[in-house]
Amino acid sequence: MASMTLRHAEPVLTGVRKTLTVVDGAGKYPAAPPRDPALEMVRALPEPAILCDRSLRVLMVNAGALRMLGLEAAPVPGTEIGRILVESPRFTPAAARLLHRVMTAALEGGDCGEIPMRGAPTLACHLTLLPGGVLLLRPRLVETPWPVASMDALTGLADRQTFLAKLHAALSDGQPCAVLMLDFRGFRSVNDGLGDAAGDVVLREAAQRLKDGLRSNDLVARIAADEFAVLQPGVDSAAVAERVARRLTARLSEPIQAGGQAVVLVARAGFALAPADGTEAAALLHCAGLALAETKMDGAGGARRFDPRMEQRAKTRHAIASGLSEALARRQFVLHYQPLMDLATERVTGFEALIRWNHPERGLIPPMAFIPVAEERGMIGAIGEWVLRAACAEAAGWPAPLTVAVNVAVAQFADGRLPAIVGDALEASGLPGWRLELEITESLALAQTQVVRGQIDAIRAMGVRFAVDDFGTGYSTLAQLRNLPFDRLKIDRSFVRELPSGLESVAIIRAVAELGSALGLAITAEGVETEEQRDGLKAMGCTAAQGFYYGRPEPASSVPGVLARLNGAPI
Ligand code: C2E
Ligand code: MG
Ligand code: MG
């Protein structure tokens, strides 16, 4: 009934100039202070209504709105809209800022969103732009099924509880919807390296990019430190959800200016659909989380849809995680060594150390099944330290100038101890620094926080070299790498695999090799499996190669045999 009154009133409020002009059946009257008839009419409306100007300064709040907002007195005309909520015990300060933001968004053509209140209901706003630039805001209380917590204070997004409440409401309506979860690989290294303030900047920027990348009736929430969730009502197609997820992860993976530098993080996503994957809010979010956890495992970003088999795989990962510390104590890890070839001389120049877990029941477990789990669970530091010590000790027994390459994970830079660990491993083994090369992934190479950079410089001062591993899978450009302290790029296997026919791969490899040589970098092609690929890569300017064509990773005891086979001379 109340809203009918307003609908009836709406056509009357037209022709607004700087002040309001009222048109009714009888004609047109210029409105002028002190008694503006339009103001008076809105004031008299039984339902809550607020008038403000285009710069979101309040002209009038009627009695219904005062009651609804929990305000004792009418705000002074000219007060900024967000500030009126500050006076109310029913809203948090963040809600006040949010009101200003949703109204700004509405002015730009978006819907006016909902503002959480302390306690159960939410404030929904409907905004009508009246001719002449006066805004009519009609607040309405929306009952939410669960008490709505305040929003995330850092980003102004909904928090986990609010997200679940909204999801529950959407599901109760029987609407199909998509639930997306997103996070960043290596976010912790920003906090650790550049400080919490820079981490906050990254999260706020991420929140903004997510909002910009979505429709106005989608809901974005920050549900954990660097975890975001998106609710897309009405989406029932996996293809659509995946497209959105990929668009958002691509957007989040673009450089973010924080702490005085461009931080590049790889974002990844997982999603689930209702009703296909579940119809209960917490369960659906859990499904999206499982899908995200699987995306994390392959390290390259992107997005996956929930699949019921993920539940079992999560259990397996959990079992792996709980077995990892025991594996270290019981010396169940082993290193295998794969030859690295110089393409000009066709001789072995060194070996890459690749870890395996010699599990008493499961047999040899490959690194991709447990290294990402170790990274997520904070156990990579201890494992990585063991790898460094073992690889240096082994390589010290090889004839110079053979080198050893060791993979280092992002998280190993987190506590700042890496230079000391590398120094210790070299000293204990007697291996000179120049015979050790550390491989770091492209995303870490670019995250390049000052703390990471400082550690790389300290390690380079020991003569140790650095390679960028899996080059081409991240988002860096060669120009970005120019100023970074690397000696080698390792072109990811996915490009080499497409040879000799993949034209795009040919073009990329050629460009990388050309620029790499101009920058004085060695270029290794990974995953060389055939003679044809080897010949092509050499012709394209790669300087080194690694792959099954020369030899698979094998236990340390095979090294003399591999050298004899490839170099014609045993140790
Ligand atoms: P990566 O550093 O890029 O190592 C190369 C991977 O490619 C190895 O897989 C190797 O077996 C495989 N490979 C080499 N040549 C060929 C080929 O011609 N064809 C095919 N299909 N594959 C080839 P692996 O040993 O399973 O290691 C996988 C990844 O696990 C490594 O990729 C590295 O990122 C990670 N990793 C291995 N050991 C360690 C470690 O000690 N620490 C850390 N942080 N990561 C490790
Ligand atoms: Mg490697
Ligand atoms: Mg690689």
XYZ file of C-alpha atoms and ligand atoms in Angstrom:
619
model
C 0.000 0.000 0.000
C 2.741 2.362 1.025
C 4.731 1.767 -2.128
C 1.627 2.442 -4.197
C 1.521 5.897 -2.720
C 4.997 6.533 -3.929
C 4.409 5.081 -7.344
C 1.503 7.415 -7.638
C 3.723 10.262 -6.490
C 6.551 9.561 -8.923
C 5.140 11.083 -12.108
C 4.453 14.197 -10.132
C 8.139 14.715 -9.435
C 9.356 15.691 -12.851
C 10.947 18.679 -14.431
C 13.384 19.169 -11.628
C 15.986 21.854 -12.126
C 18.320 23.000 -9.442
C 15.451 23.097 -7.065
C 12.441 20.965 -7.581
C 9.689 21.746 -10.000
C 6.404 20.073 -9.447
C 4.055 19.131 -12.192
C 0.581 18.039 -11.401
C -2.608 17.866 -13.328
C -3.148 21.539 -12.889
C 0.124 22.787 -14.384
C 3.730 23.623 -13.635
C 4.952 25.554 -10.625
C 8.553 26.621 -10.191
C 9.636 25.398 -6.792
C 11.617 27.770 -4.651
C 12.793 27.882 -1.084
C 11.761 28.214 1.579
C 8.804 25.888 0.931
C 9.599 23.567 -1.911
C 6.373 21.706 -2.690
C 8.219 18.602 -3.859
C 10.231 18.468 -0.671
C 7.053 18.937 1.240
C 5.357 16.175 -0.644
C 8.167 13.690 -0.053
C 8.278 14.776 3.554
C 4.619 13.884 3.863
C 4.981 10.442 2.319
C 4.074 7.714 4.767
C 6.880 5.493 3.546
C 10.577 6.139 4.129
C 12.151 8.445 1.554
C 15.297 10.524 1.250
C 16.081 13.208 -1.283
C 19.617 14.147 -2.142
C 21.524 15.929 -4.851
C 23.864 14.396 -7.377
C 26.873 14.873 -5.163
C 25.032 12.696 -2.661
C 24.311 15.464 -0.202
C 21.078 15.070 1.650
C 18.264 17.528 0.944
C 15.678 15.902 3.150
C 15.021 12.740 5.161
C 11.379 12.114 5.922
C 10.019 10.818 9.215
C 9.595 7.243 7.939
C 13.253 7.123 6.866
C 14.426 8.606 10.162
C 12.606 5.827 11.994
C 13.905 3.115 9.718
C 17.491 4.312 9.929
C 17.331 4.695 13.684
C 18.037 8.435 13.614
C 16.840 10.676 16.377
C 17.026 13.950 14.508
C 16.901 14.968 10.866
C 20.404 15.474 9.469
C 21.454 18.968 8.488
C 20.691 19.500 4.779
C 23.934 19.154 2.828
C 25.246 16.289 4.956
C 26.970 13.653 2.828
C 24.683 10.618 2.527
C 27.054 8.085 4.072
C 27.506 10.277 7.114
C 23.868 10.151 8.107
C 24.281 6.470 8.949
C 27.267 7.228 11.172
C 24.855 8.745 13.662
C 22.768 5.601 13.788
C 23.443 2.768 16.222
C 21.971 0.384 13.681
C 24.854 0.648 11.211
C 28.567 -0.012 11.311
C 30.983 2.670 10.040
C 31.727 0.396 7.105
C 28.016 0.313 6.242
C 28.047 4.096 6.091
C 30.883 4.033 3.562
C 29.079 1.333 1.649
C 25.952 3.439 1.334
C 27.970 6.152 -0.334
C 29.521 3.627 -2.683
C 26.359 1.850 -3.720
C 24.720 5.173 -4.401
C 27.642 6.276 -6.531
C 27.415 2.997 -8.421
C 23.683 3.488 -8.879
C 24.321 6.937 -10.300
C 26.546 5.338 -12.886
C 23.756 3.051 -13.925
C 24.063 0.149 -11.499
C 21.366 -1.082 -9.180
C 21.432 0.214 -5.695
C 22.753 -2.610 -3.546
C 21.903 -3.674 -0.030
C 23.450 -2.347 3.141
C 23.874 -4.704 6.088
C 22.557 -3.483 9.437
C 23.523 -4.600 12.896
C 21.066 -7.361 13.760
C 18.900 -9.229 11.330
C 17.508 -7.110 8.500
C 19.350 -5.569 5.620
C 18.687 -2.163 4.186
C 17.766 -2.306 0.521
C 17.782 0.973 -1.351
C 15.922 1.901 -4.450
C 17.170 4.941 -6.248
C 15.267 7.032 -8.740
C 17.071 9.744 -10.615
C 14.648 12.557 -11.057
C 15.028 15.007 -13.889
C 17.275 17.872 -12.894
C 19.582 15.622 -10.930
C 17.669 15.153 -7.709
C 17.785 11.651 -6.311
C 14.945 9.946 -4.571
C 16.179 7.182 -2.334
C 13.644 4.743 -0.950
C 15.087 2.511 1.746
C 13.360 -0.747 2.577
C 14.113 -3.399 5.149
C 14.764 -6.868 3.841
C 14.481 -9.702 6.308
C 17.439 -12.021 6.016
C 17.140 -15.648 7.050
C 20.209 -15.470 9.263
C 21.544 -12.603 11.309
C 23.756 -10.579 9.006
C 27.234 -9.930 10.279
C 28.939 -6.687 9.463
C 30.862 -6.622 6.234
C 34.570 -7.090 5.811
C 36.006 -3.834 7.119
C 39.092 -3.854 4.876
C 37.386 -4.160 1.507
C 33.795 -3.137 2.239
C 32.705 -6.437 0.728
C 30.267 -8.797 2.383
C 31.926 -11.202 4.778
C 31.547 -14.962 4.945
C 28.426 -14.918 7.097
C 26.672 -12.390 4.914
C 27.664 -14.350 1.846
C 26.202 -17.546 3.257
C 23.035 -15.734 4.263
C 22.575 -14.342 0.758
C 23.382 -17.672 -0.802
C 20.861 -19.337 1.480
C 18.220 -16.807 0.469
C 18.928 -17.346 -3.238
C 18.762 -21.115 -2.811
C 15.524 -20.904 -0.831
C 13.983 -19.060 -3.755
C 14.846 -22.084 -5.875
C 17.014 -19.965 -8.157
C 19.881 -21.626 -10.015
C 23.168 -19.972 -9.169
C 26.921 -20.262 -9.473
C 29.263 -19.985 -6.496
C 32.865 -19.089 -7.259
C 35.816 -19.066 -4.941
C 39.046 -17.270 -5.818
C 42.390 -16.785 -4.170
C 45.965 -15.790 -4.927
C 49.028 -17.920 -5.146
C 51.842 -16.362 -3.185
C 49.761 -13.769 -1.367
C 51.598 -14.505 1.831
C 54.857 -13.449 0.201
C 53.398 -9.956 -0.320
C 52.495 -9.627 3.356
C 55.830 -11.055 4.427
C 57.892 -9.179 1.889
C 56.234 -5.800 1.530
C 54.357 -5.613 4.790
C 50.725 -5.897 5.794
C 49.866 -2.458 4.464
C 50.866 -3.503 0.950
C 48.922 -6.739 1.428
C 45.872 -4.635 2.304
C 46.306 -2.571 -0.852
C 46.398 -5.749 -2.922
C 43.219 -7.057 -1.289
C 41.358 -3.786 -1.735
C 42.386 -3.555 -5.365
C 41.378 -7.189 -5.878
C 37.975 -6.437 -4.323
C 37.511 -3.499 -6.666
C 38.497 -5.521 -9.729
C 36.058 -8.242 -8.773
C 33.232 -5.769 -8.362
C 34.089 -4.071 -11.640
C 34.113 -7.418 -13.384
C 30.659 -8.520 -12.276
C 27.032 -7.662 -12.803
C 25.480 -5.503 -10.146
C 23.241 -8.266 -8.828
C 26.181 -10.608 -8.307
C 27.530 -10.650 -4.777
C 31.249 -10.541 -3.971
C 32.498 -11.373 -0.495
C 35.847 -11.693 1.196
C 35.550 -14.907 3.143
C 39.103 -15.441 4.421
C 42.476 -13.668 4.342
C 42.997 -13.786 0.587
C 39.911 -15.743 -0.371
C 36.991 -14.235 -2.200
C 33.616 -15.721 -3.040
C 31.204 -14.678 -5.757
C 27.509 -15.518 -5.954
C 25.972 -15.305 -9.396
C 22.210 -15.664 -9.206
C 20.566 -17.098 -12.284
C 23.704 -18.732 -13.683
C 23.103 -22.415 -14.342
C 25.659 -23.110 -17.035
C 29.133 -24.400 -16.264
C 30.439 -22.757 -19.424
C 29.196 -19.333 -18.315
C 30.524 -19.778 -14.770
C 33.892 -20.879 -16.096
C 34.089 -17.965 -18.495
C 33.383 -15.544 -15.665
C 35.907 -17.313 -13.423
C 38.616 -17.109 -16.065
C 37.872 -13.484 -16.773
C 38.105 -12.647 -13.089
C 41.316 -14.610 -12.503
C 42.923 -12.966 -15.532
C 41.936 -9.585 -14.174
C 43.252 -10.330 -10.707
C 46.513 -11.637 -12.140
C 47.357 -8.333 -13.772
C 50.001 -6.312 -11.906
C 48.820 -4.474 -8.793
C 50.694 -1.412 -7.565
C 51.447 -1.939 -3.886
C 54.296 -0.969 -1.616
C 55.906 1.059 -4.405
C 56.072 -1.755 -6.919
C 54.035 -3.780 -9.359
C 53.050 -6.986 -7.636
C 51.991 -9.858 -9.859
C 50.124 -12.717 -8.248
C 48.503 -15.661 -9.946
C 44.797 -15.870 -9.125
C 42.891 -19.105 -9.397
C 39.305 -20.179 -8.995
C 36.953 -23.041 -8.361
C 33.176 -23.076 -8.740
C 30.054 -25.067 -8.061
C 26.544 -24.758 -9.446
C 23.159 -24.975 -7.766
C 21.083 -27.037 -8.001
C 23.388 -29.474 -9.887
C 26.170 -29.614 -7.286
C 24.124 -28.898 -4.165
C 21.261 -26.870 -2.773
C 22.535 -26.012 0.681
C 24.598 -22.848 1.173
C 27.494 -24.088 3.294
C 27.778 -27.317 1.289
C 27.863 -25.428 -1.991
C 30.595 -23.097 -0.762
C 32.498 -26.155 0.423
C 32.189 -27.643 -3.100
C 33.545 -24.452 -4.653
C 36.404 -24.619 -2.129
C 37.228 -28.188 -3.142
C 37.324 -27.130 -6.783
C 39.623 -24.229 -5.874
C 41.876 -26.582 -3.933
C 42.283 -28.698 -7.072
C 43.073 -25.677 -9.193
C 45.763 -24.797 -6.664
C 47.398 -28.163 -7.079
C 48.480 -27.579 -10.660
C 49.988 -24.220 -9.809
C 49.187 -22.534 -13.092
C 46.002 -20.674 -12.144
C 42.736 -20.954 -14.071
C 39.421 -22.348 -12.852
C 37.800 -25.717 -12.207
C 34.266 -26.889 -11.604
C 33.411 -29.038 -8.612
C 33.283 -32.759 -9.283
C 32.170 -35.248 -6.598
C 35.482 -37.137 -6.950
C 37.217 -34.075 -5.529
C 35.989 -34.988 -2.074
C 38.017 -38.205 -2.168
C 41.043 -36.456 -3.599
C 40.887 -33.855 -0.826
C 40.987 -36.729 1.660
C 44.033 -38.136 -0.111
C 45.734 -34.752 0.061
C 44.895 -34.579 3.699
C 46.468 -37.991 4.221
C 49.524 -36.824 2.264
C 49.773 -33.693 4.365
C 49.605 -35.635 7.594
C 52.274 -38.057 6.353
C 54.716 -35.378 5.187
C 56.432 -34.566 8.440
C 56.867 -38.244 9.170
C 58.315 -38.726 5.685
C 60.982 -36.171 6.467
C 61.820 -37.738 9.813
C 61.957 -41.239 8.312
C 64.046 -40.164 5.335
C 61.437 -41.235 2.799
C 62.296 -38.496 0.305
C 64.725 -39.186 -2.505
C 66.188 -37.031 -5.248
C 66.307 -38.123 -8.844
C 68.578 -36.359 -11.304
C 67.806 -35.425 -14.888
C 70.609 -34.399 -17.275
C 70.823 -30.827 -18.572
C 72.372 -30.585 -22.046
C 74.271 -27.839 -23.764
C 72.883 -27.690 -27.303
C 76.060 -26.323 -28.890
C 78.332 -29.064 -27.562
C 75.691 -31.774 -27.017
C 77.242 -32.519 -23.651
C 75.824 -32.818 -20.150
C 76.545 -29.666 -18.160
C 74.716 -30.676 -15.003
C 71.605 -32.273 -13.536
C 68.323 -31.026 -12.133
C 67.448 -32.515 -8.744
C 63.792 -33.625 -8.645
C 62.246 -34.858 -5.447
C 60.152 -38.017 -5.026
C 58.524 -39.498 -1.969
C 59.341 -43.123 -1.495
C 56.155 -44.040 0.338
C 56.186 -47.369 2.226
C 52.707 -48.303 0.898
C 52.082 -46.156 -2.134
C 55.468 -46.459 -3.772
C 57.185 -43.540 -5.495
C 54.957 -40.446 -5.279
C 55.705 -37.682 -7.846
C 56.405 -34.152 -6.583
C 53.248 -32.603 -8.016
C 51.229 -34.840 -5.672
C 52.835 -33.467 -2.518
C 54.873 -30.281 -3.164
C 51.759 -28.077 -3.597
C 50.261 -29.682 -0.464
C 53.490 -28.986 1.411
C 53.368 -25.384 0.184
C 49.776 -24.914 1.296
C 50.405 -26.502 4.695
C 53.588 -24.547 5.434
C 55.854 -27.599 5.265
C 57.857 -26.708 2.195
C 60.534 -24.880 4.211
C 61.789 -28.031 5.924
C 61.493 -30.170 2.790
C 63.222 -27.551 0.648
C 66.076 -27.317 3.123
C 66.561 -31.073 2.973
C 66.547 -30.943 -0.868
C 69.215 -28.222 -0.923
C 71.509 -30.049 1.473
C 71.080 -33.425 -0.225
C 71.535 -32.047 -3.761
C 74.647 -30.041 -2.854
C 76.149 -33.034 -1.031
C 75.501 -35.279 -4.029
C 76.786 -32.794 -6.620
C 79.971 -32.186 -4.658
C 80.926 -35.742 -5.649
C 80.569 -35.048 -9.388
C 83.480 -33.764 -11.435
C 83.617 -30.001 -11.979
C 82.254 -28.161 -13.829
C 79.026 -30.224 -13.556
C 76.272 -28.197 -11.925
C 73.154 -29.055 -9.966
C 69.819 -27.266 -10.340
C 67.437 -27.165 -7.384
C 63.796 -26.041 -7.440
C 62.820 -23.479 -4.835
C 59.182 -22.813 -3.950
C 57.690 -19.372 -3.337
C 57.087 -20.110 0.332
C 60.774 -20.806 0.937
C 61.376 -17.063 0.768
C 58.780 -16.373 3.429
C 60.897 -16.398 6.568
C 64.048 -14.811 5.142
C 66.256 -17.772 6.062
C 66.951 -18.985 2.532
C 70.356 -17.268 2.108
C 71.560 -18.815 5.381
C 70.270 -22.254 4.351
C 71.934 -22.054 0.930
C 75.178 -20.836 2.536
C 75.099 -23.743 4.986
C 74.360 -26.324 2.289
C 77.308 -25.072 0.202
C 79.649 -24.965 3.135
C 78.690 -28.366 4.499
C 79.084 -30.019 1.091
C 82.089 -28.073 -0.139
C 80.273 -27.369 -3.426
C 81.323 -23.984 -4.864
C 78.413 -21.576 -5.306
C 78.846 -21.350 -9.098
C 77.958 -25.034 -9.414
C 74.522 -24.484 -7.904
C 71.558 -23.039 -9.808
C 68.227 -22.287 -8.148
C 65.028 -22.511 -10.196
C 62.125 -20.329 -9.211
C 58.748 -20.185 -10.895
C 57.724 -17.321 -13.074
C 55.088 -16.025 -10.680
C 57.630 -15.714 -7.882
C 60.156 -14.202 -10.248
C 57.660 -11.444 -10.834
C 56.194 -11.057 -7.377
C 59.694 -9.762 -6.618
C 58.970 -8.169 -3.354
C 61.892 -6.314 -1.840
C 62.460 -9.054 0.658
C 62.544 -11.718 -2.060
C 64.852 -9.521 -4.140
C 67.143 -8.967 -1.158
C 67.427 -12.704 -0.593
C 68.104 -13.398 -4.271
C 70.875 -10.796 -4.242
C 72.391 -12.274 -1.080
C 72.402 -15.757 -2.620
C 73.831 -14.493 -5.914
C 76.646 -12.927 -3.933
C 77.706 -16.522 -3.126
C 78.114 -17.164 -6.857
C 74.837 -19.113 -7.128
C 72.836 -18.608 -10.338
C 69.099 -18.265 -10.790
C 66.774 -19.639 -13.453
C 63.127 -18.803 -14.147
C 61.319 -22.153 -14.356
C 58.256 -22.945 -16.480
C 58.659 -19.692 -18.374
C 55.596 -18.767 -20.415
C 52.988 -20.080 -18.001
C 52.677 -16.833 -16.067
C 51.883 -13.341 -17.140
C 55.277 -11.733 -17.376
C 56.607 -10.045 -20.416
C 60.211 -10.353 -21.406
C 60.592 -6.629 -20.871
C 59.599 -7.075 -17.219
C 62.322 -9.643 -16.777
C 65.028 -7.355 -18.129
C 65.851 -5.817 -14.810
C 65.599 -8.963 -12.790
C 68.617 -10.919 -11.605
C 68.307 -14.119 -13.635
C 70.805 -16.096 -15.631
C 68.502 -18.503 -17.418
C 64.961 -18.929 -18.689
C 63.518 -22.411 -18.893
C 60.807 -22.505 -21.551
C 57.876 -24.505 -20.267
C 57.261 -27.981 -21.603
C 53.800 -27.019 -22.855
C 55.410 -25.000 -25.702
C 57.983 -27.634 -26.598
C 55.259 -30.286 -26.702
C 53.598 -28.486 -29.628
C 56.729 -28.760 -31.755
C 57.421 -29.110 -34.582
C 53.951 -28.261 -35.924
C 52.578 -25.720 -33.407
C 53.075 -22.384 -35.136
C 52.223 -20.318 -32.092
C 54.735 -22.216 -29.977
C 57.380 -21.782 -32.645
C 56.793 -18.042 -32.653
C 56.902 -17.810 -28.863
C 60.023 -19.922 -28.475
C 61.797 -17.971 -31.196
C 60.899 -14.642 -29.575
C 61.972 -15.832 -26.122
C 65.260 -17.166 -27.469
C 66.014 -13.970 -29.362
C 65.256 -11.635 -26.512
C 66.907 -13.938 -24.015
C 70.137 -13.925 -25.943
C 69.970 -10.138 -26.298
C 69.674 -9.963 -22.505
C 72.560 -12.388 -22.081
C 70.373 -15.165 -20.659
C 70.815 -18.867 -21.287
C 67.648 -20.428 -22.722
C 66.756 -23.991 -21.795
C 63.948 -25.859 -23.506
C 62.169 -28.245 -21.116
C 60.488 -31.503 -22.097
C 62.468 -32.313 -25.264
C 61.320 -35.754 -26.303
C 62.371 -36.171 -29.937
C 65.358 -35.523 -32.161
C 63.175 -33.356 -34.367
C 62.257 -31.137 -31.413
C 65.902 -30.916 -30.385
C 66.954 -29.820 -33.895
C 64.147 -27.275 -34.110
C 64.911 -25.780 -30.704
C 68.582 -25.453 -31.534
C 67.736 -23.730 -34.810
C 65.433 -21.341 -32.951
C 68.264 -20.221 -30.701
C 67.792 -22.245 -27.506
C 71.126 -22.816 -25.808
C 70.278 -25.798 -23.627
C 67.787 -28.641 -23.407
C 66.335 -31.098 -20.936
C 63.944 -33.951 -21.573
C 63.281 -37.616 -21.985
C 65.110 -37.524 -25.327
C 68.352 -37.286 -23.327
C 67.281 -38.968 -20.156
C 64.593 -39.264 -17.519
C 65.159 -38.286 -13.905
C 66.996 -41.190 -12.275
C 68.433 -41.967 -8.846
C 71.847 -40.538 -7.972
C 73.433 -43.917 -8.508
C 72.618 -43.669 -12.250
C 74.525 -40.408 -12.753
C 77.855 -42.043 -13.757
C 76.051 -44.238 -16.298
C 74.167 -41.273 -17.770
C 77.410 -39.324 -18.106
C 79.063 -42.252 -19.790
C 76.175 -42.600 -22.229
C 75.805 -38.922 -23.093
C 79.307 -37.508 -22.641
C 81.191 -40.650 -23.384
C 83.047 -40.432 -20.107
C 82.052 -41.847 -16.732
C 82.827 -39.970 -13.545
P 60.163 -28.769 -13.178
O 61.115 -28.125 -12.270
O 59.727 -28.014 -14.378
O 60.821 -30.147 -13.574
C 60.696 -30.739 -14.801
C 59.616 -31.775 -14.780
O 59.377 -32.177 -16.110
C 59.997 -33.052 -14.044
O 58.818 -33.611 -13.496
C 60.491 -33.928 -15.148
O 60.406 -35.305 -14.857
C 59.548 -33.562 -16.235
N 60.135 -33.808 -17.538
C 61.402 -33.586 -17.907
N 61.583 -33.904 -19.196
C 60.387 -34.320 -19.677
C 59.931 -34.772 -20.949
O 60.667 -34.859 -21.905
N 58.620 -35.097 -21.056
C 57.781 -35.022 -20.000
N 56.512 -35.352 -20.196
N 58.172 -34.585 -18.781
C 59.470 -34.248 -18.627
P 58.727 -34.040 -11.995
O 59.993 -34.663 -11.547
O 57.459 -34.800 -11.853
O 58.631 -32.656 -11.281
C 57.525 -31.848 -11.449
C 57.704 -30.527 -10.788
O 57.770 -30.669 -9.378
C 58.988 -29.829 -11.148
O 58.847 -29.213 -12.396
C 59.102 -28.839 -10.021
O 58.306 -27.721 -10.260
C 58.518 -29.619 -8.867
N 59.614 -30.126 -8.050
C 60.363 -31.231 -8.226
N 61.270 -31.339 -7.244
C 61.121 -30.274 -6.440
C 61.775 -29.796 -5.263
O 62.731 -30.372 -4.760
N 61.309 -28.648 -4.708
C 60.287 -27.961 -5.261
N 59.893 -26.835 -4.669
N 59.649 -28.353 -6.371
C 60.067 -29.509 -6.953
Mg 62.653 -27.081 -12.388
Mg 59.862 -26.581 -15.453
